[in-house]
Amino acid sequence: MEKKQEEEPRTQNTKFSDQMMIPSSFSMTNMFDDSGMSCEFDQRGSLGFFDAQDFTSQSIFDLMQTPLPPQFMQQPLPSPAAESSEVVHTPVTPNSSSFSSSSNEAANDDPQIKTAEEEEQDQDKKQLKPKKKNQKRQREPRFAFMTKTEVDNLDDGYRWRKYGQKAVKNSPFPRSYYRCTNSSCGVKKRVERSSEDSSIVVTTYEGTHTHPYPMTPRGSFGIMPETATFGVGGGSGGGGGGTSSYIIPPVQHYQQQRRSYYHSLMAPPSMNFSNNPNSSFHRERAFRPSSSSLIRDDGLLQDMVPSQMLKDPKEE
DNA sequence: CGTTTTTGACCGGCGC
DNA sequence: GCGCCGGTCAAAAACG
């Protein structure tokens, strides 16, 4: 639906542009859902976390290029469900403010970060291993985030082809399935609106892009969400996820603020992406299929805010 | 004309 | 074994 994008780019500017939600709990634990491979995650969970800044500013897509940091899983996910389910839930709750705690979780992992490649290898290994039930299909790590936007189809810069849509249980909104149009890239993403808050779109990425960023500068970002919350998977329970509203005038400013904001909030020492905060910026264009890259600031996922999704929205 | 979206059918996993 | 459910396929339609 590109047309939509073209036609509705303004959404971003219109209403929400000046609003930003800030998740209180920022745990970026992503949900690696490996259905079935939970054990392994524990082992590998030693990757670094992405730098929140980068993360936000860049775009998820870029992140996708990177193997998701396993550490997310490291977090103690008490409930088994977390593993198997993606867990992106809990919409943002206004008022919450426990940002730091979550970040800790996420950040706390081992500062030592493996290189993306290493990680990938690890992942492969794990995936290859025949685990208990994992005979199914090896799932790639997933990572979800919530975005407050009116636009369903957030453009992250990559091109996606919709290959399915299904009604979501307990939700009036359908879930759309997209696949990266690059034939050699198997990245998939699912997009659905939160049943609790229709203004929030939950996007789950699965896989890593194996090709360079398509780059459609403006076009791609045109639709960026105004606000987003990163869901972390697994329901790592955490804490409360919530978000508070943050009002920001122009986007530009917003970005700046955002940066600092995140910086302060989420940039605990442990969060530095690979010890070299600056490096992340440069990497982005490197496009290493498996590199950990991340992000730049140009992108503007304007308002992505990681949040921890604590509960299962589905439960409603 | 080529690409993407739509949509119902199909398939495999999982719980009962 | 059966039914439910999530995810994917594929043919037709829509779009640029």
XYZ file of C-alpha atoms (C1' of nucleotides) in Angstrom:
348
model
C 0.000 0.000 0.000
C 2.216 2.557 -0.999
C -0.381 4.748 -2.124
C -1.486 5.064 1.266
C 1.812 6.155 2.244
C 1.878 8.711 -0.301
C -1.481 9.866 0.396
C -1.271 9.871 4.017
C 2.082 10.995 4.846
C 0.671 13.822 6.514
C -0.669 11.863 9.195
C 2.454 12.163 10.862
C 2.441 15.789 10.676
C -1.044 16.321 11.397
C -2.143 15.358 14.656
C 0.340 13.525 16.478
C 3.363 15.102 15.377
C 3.590 16.975 18.376
C 2.866 14.396 20.728
C 5.122 11.829 21.897
C 4.621 9.125 24.201
C 7.242 8.059 26.377
C 7.221 4.736 27.669
C 7.886 4.387 31.101
C 9.389 1.200 31.007
C 11.754 0.962 28.422
C 12.912 -2.395 28.299
C 13.827 -3.342 24.993
C 13.850 -6.846 25.456
C 12.939 -8.088 22.360
C 11.050 -10.878 21.923
C 12.891 -13.435 20.513
C 10.492 -15.799 20.091
C 11.933 -18.821 19.435
C 9.370 -20.943 20.054
C 11.109 -23.701 21.528
C 14.511 -22.507 21.888
C 14.363 -20.784 25.043
C 17.174 -22.547 26.550
C 19.527 -21.487 24.052
C 18.762 -18.014 24.461
C 19.928 -18.082 27.862
C 23.187 -19.219 26.769
C 23.657 -16.796 24.168
C 22.207 -13.990 25.763
C 25.141 -11.962 25.856
C 24.815 -9.569 23.208
C 24.857 -6.064 23.596
C 21.882 -4.081 23.568
C 21.264 -1.631 21.026
C 21.810 1.800 21.818
C 18.561 3.206 22.474
C 19.312 6.316 20.749
C 20.268 4.713 17.681
C 17.524 2.463 17.920
C 15.009 5.053 18.044
C 16.419 7.311 15.650
C 17.162 4.865 13.095
C 14.610 2.601 12.292
C 13.765 -0.664 13.131
C 14.539 -1.878 9.884
C 18.043 -1.177 10.290
C 17.932 -2.992 13.377
C 16.671 -5.801 11.581
C 19.775 -6.071 9.768
C 21.262 -6.924 12.899
C 20.668 -10.012 14.555
C 18.677 -9.303 17.436
C 20.427 -9.266 20.562
C 19.722 -12.259 22.443
C 20.209 -10.736 25.612
C 16.830 -9.635 25.517
C 15.910 -12.997 26.285
C 18.230 -13.117 29.000
C 15.885 -11.443 31.049
C 14.190 -13.510 33.346
C 11.095 -14.329 31.783
C 9.208 -15.974 34.344
C 6.482 -17.031 32.302
C 7.024 -19.591 29.751
C 4.510 -17.992 27.723
C 6.774 -15.236 27.110
C 9.024 -17.341 25.171
C 6.592 -18.735 22.917
C 4.533 -15.818 22.387
C 5.686 -12.769 20.917
C 4.485 -10.729 23.377
C 4.006 -7.498 22.337
C 1.477 -6.243 24.356
C 0.378 -3.799 26.523
C -0.236 -0.763 25.015
C 0.928 2.166 26.415
C -0.528 3.323 29.498
C -0.566 6.826 30.141
C 1.053 7.796 33.192
C 3.436 5.265 33.750
C 6.774 6.199 34.554
C 9.202 3.714 35.300
C 11.397 4.050 32.558
C 14.576 3.345 34.125
C 13.712 0.157 35.583
C 13.041 -1.347 32.398
C 15.980 -0.012 30.826
C 17.949 -1.664 33.372
C 16.649 -4.886 32.456
C 17.454 -4.475 28.994
C 20.621 -2.868 29.487
C 21.824 -4.931 32.095
C 22.901 -7.674 30.116
C 26.341 -8.282 29.444
C 28.069 -5.405 28.279
C 30.152 -7.538 26.269
C 28.729 -7.626 23.015
C 29.344 -10.155 20.470
C 29.621 -9.093 17.014
C 26.651 -9.457 14.999
C 28.197 -12.148 13.060
C 28.971 -14.080 16.031
C 25.567 -13.743 17.108
C 24.217 -14.921 13.982
C 26.288 -17.900 14.170
C 25.071 -18.594 17.505
C 21.635 -18.236 16.403
C 22.145 -20.511 13.586
C 23.559 -23.043 15.762
C 20.745 -22.895 17.968
C 18.294 -22.940 15.338
C 19.911 -25.821 13.757
C 19.892 -27.790 16.800
C 16.988 -29.917 16.924
C 15.424 -28.953 19.996
C 12.611 -30.267 21.665
C 9.857 -29.084 19.730
C 11.543 -26.926 17.563
C 11.226 -29.084 14.791
C 8.772 -26.733 13.594
C 10.318 -24.074 11.774
C 13.149 -22.215 12.982
C 11.978 -18.866 13.810
C 14.094 -15.926 13.606
C 14.341 -13.626 16.402
C 11.575 -11.243 16.497
C 11.272 -7.921 17.833
C 8.302 -5.834 18.274
C 7.556 -2.328 19.091
C 4.538 -0.249 19.426
C 3.981 2.892 17.554
C 1.426 5.451 18.119
C 0.196 6.398 14.760
C -2.849 6.528 12.710
C -1.185 4.941 9.837
C -1.245 1.250 9.819
C 1.437 0.851 7.412
C 4.519 2.348 8.808
C 7.206 2.742 6.366
C 10.534 1.904 7.658
C 12.399 2.408 4.499
C 12.337 -1.125 3.322
C 9.878 -2.343 0.846
C 7.356 -4.818 1.996
C 4.865 -6.925 0.213
C 1.779 -7.913 2.031
C 1.146 -11.593 1.886
C -1.653 -12.099 4.284
C -4.049 -10.668 6.732
C -5.824 -12.379 9.538
C -8.291 -11.376 12.097
C -6.812 -11.181 15.510
C -8.424 -12.860 18.335
C -9.827 -10.545 20.836
C -9.189 -7.618 18.695
C -11.318 -5.819 16.225
C -8.307 -5.053 14.158
C -6.784 -7.440 11.698
C -3.143 -8.339 11.626
C -1.269 -7.895 8.396
C 1.695 -9.971 7.339
C 4.419 -8.488 5.231
C 7.533 -9.849 3.699
C 10.501 -7.911 2.461
C 10.235 -7.597 -1.286
C 13.842 -8.389 -1.741
C 13.843 -11.941 -2.906
C 16.942 -12.771 -1.049
C 15.686 -11.331 2.125
C 13.358 -13.266 4.260
C 12.506 -10.650 6.753
C 8.914 -10.543 7.734
C 6.885 -8.222 9.755
C 3.459 -8.251 11.220
C 1.451 -5.216 11.856
C -1.580 -4.957 14.002
C -3.378 -2.384 15.999
C -3.685 -2.644 19.652
C -7.094 -3.643 20.605
C -6.860 -1.517 23.625
C -5.737 1.571 21.974
C -6.482 1.859 18.347
C -3.991 4.590 17.946
C -1.196 2.214 18.692
C 0.193 -0.053 16.088
C 2.219 -3.026 17.082
C 4.810 -4.034 14.572
C 6.770 -7.206 14.920
C 9.806 -7.800 12.805
C 11.180 -11.197 12.244
C 14.478 -11.892 10.642
C 17.362 -9.859 9.461
C 17.640 -7.977 6.241
C 20.324 -9.338 4.051
C 20.522 -6.439 1.760
C 21.189 -2.790 1.894
C 18.753 -0.313 2.940
C 16.628 0.618 0.013
C 16.650 4.123 0.927
C 13.856 6.147 0.081
C 14.640 8.990 2.146
C 11.730 10.994 2.420
C 9.261 8.658 1.225
C 10.136 6.163 3.619
C 10.085 8.181 6.548
C 7.142 10.064 5.648
C 5.070 7.782 7.485
C 6.947 7.343 10.463
C 5.075 6.916 13.477
C 4.757 9.549 15.811
C 5.159 7.641 18.782
C 6.214 4.295 19.454
C 6.869 1.994 22.134
C 9.129 -0.806 21.934
C 7.747 -3.847 23.068
C 9.742 -6.100 24.537
C 9.156 -9.254 24.292
C 8.571 -11.779 26.207
C 6.715 -10.094 28.478
C 9.510 -9.784 30.492
C 7.626 -8.642 32.944
C 8.327 -5.993 33.983
C 7.077 -3.393 34.998
C 4.753 -1.422 33.969
C 4.567 -0.244 30.824
C 3.292 2.939 30.361
C 3.777 5.938 28.565
C 3.530 9.410 29.202
C 2.903 12.003 26.774
C 5.507 14.266 25.742
C 4.825 17.148 23.690
C 7.165 18.213 21.166
C 6.821 20.946 18.753
C 8.521 20.469 15.535
C 9.985 17.302 14.598
C 13.385 18.610 14.360
C 13.380 19.742 17.796
C 11.806 16.712 18.714
C 14.556 14.712 17.423
C 17.004 16.582 19.339
C 15.077 16.288 22.396
C 14.498 12.769 21.765
C 18.045 12.083 21.572
C 18.891 13.642 24.689
C 15.979 12.312 26.313
C 16.790 8.826 25.503
C 20.267 9.405 26.103
C 19.720 10.276 29.563
C 17.149 7.771 30.187
C 18.419 4.924 28.407
C 21.936 5.224 28.057
C 23.249 3.578 30.983
C 26.701 2.457 30.577
C 25.645 -0.889 29.729
C 23.685 0.301 26.915
C 26.377 1.527 24.850
C 26.269 -0.395 21.844
C 29.376 -2.139 21.649
C 31.289 0.091 23.719
C 31.521 2.449 20.977
C 28.641 4.654 20.882
C 29.711 6.510 17.944
C 30.352 3.599 15.874
C 26.830 2.745 15.582
C 26.189 5.691 13.550
C 28.606 4.872 10.964
C 27.665 1.427 10.630
C 24.371 2.014 9.406
C 25.231 2.263 5.914
C 27.565 -0.517 5.971
C 24.886 -2.888 5.546
C 26.477 -5.834 6.604
C 24.054 -8.486 6.474
C 24.863 -9.613 9.698
C 26.339 -6.827 11.229
C 25.035 -5.220 14.063
C 24.525 -2.092 12.985
C 22.440 0.259 13.752
C 21.220 3.132 13.183
C 21.466 6.477 12.380
C 19.834 9.421 13.090
C 18.502 10.332 9.977
C 15.874 8.072 10.070
C 13.328 9.101 11.855
C 11.434 6.747 13.565
C 10.361 9.641 15.171
C 8.867 8.488 18.034
C 9.775 5.172 18.827
C 9.731 4.511 22.311
C 10.550 1.348 23.698
C 8.407 0.124 26.179
C 7.969 -2.923 27.872
C 5.046 -4.609 27.231
C 4.137 -6.138 30.156
C 1.052 -7.744 29.873
C -0.665 -9.514 27.342
C -3.099 -7.467 25.716
C -4.552 -10.379 24.271
C -5.898 -11.343 27.391
C -8.472 -8.897 27.397
C 2.826 -4.490 -17.949
C 4.874 -5.395 -13.663
C 4.161 -5.213 -8.912
C 1.410 -5.210 -4.842
C -2.918 -6.091 -2.357
C -6.812 -8.803 -1.286
C -8.812 -12.807 0.465
C -10.208 -17.498 1.055
C -8.048 -21.871 1.439
C -4.615 -24.635 3.310
C -1.223 -26.351 6.670
C 1.076 -27.354 10.900
C 1.252 -26.829 15.850
C -1.013 -27.071 20.110
C -4.438 -27.816 23.718
C -8.195 -30.489 25.177
C -8.485 -37.548 17.439
C -10.561 -33.088 16.961
C -10.937 -28.405 16.780
C -8.843 -23.960 17.195
C -5.516 -20.739 15.819
C -1.658 -18.473 13.780
C 0.756 -18.158 9.716
C 1.362 -18.808 4.711
C 0.056 -19.660 -0.056
C -1.778 -18.442 -4.278
C -5.149 -16.796 -7.668
C -7.473 -12.831 -8.936
C -7.955 -7.974 -8.672
C -6.169 -3.451 -8.218
C -2.842 -0.006 -8.959
C 0.808 2.968 -10.889
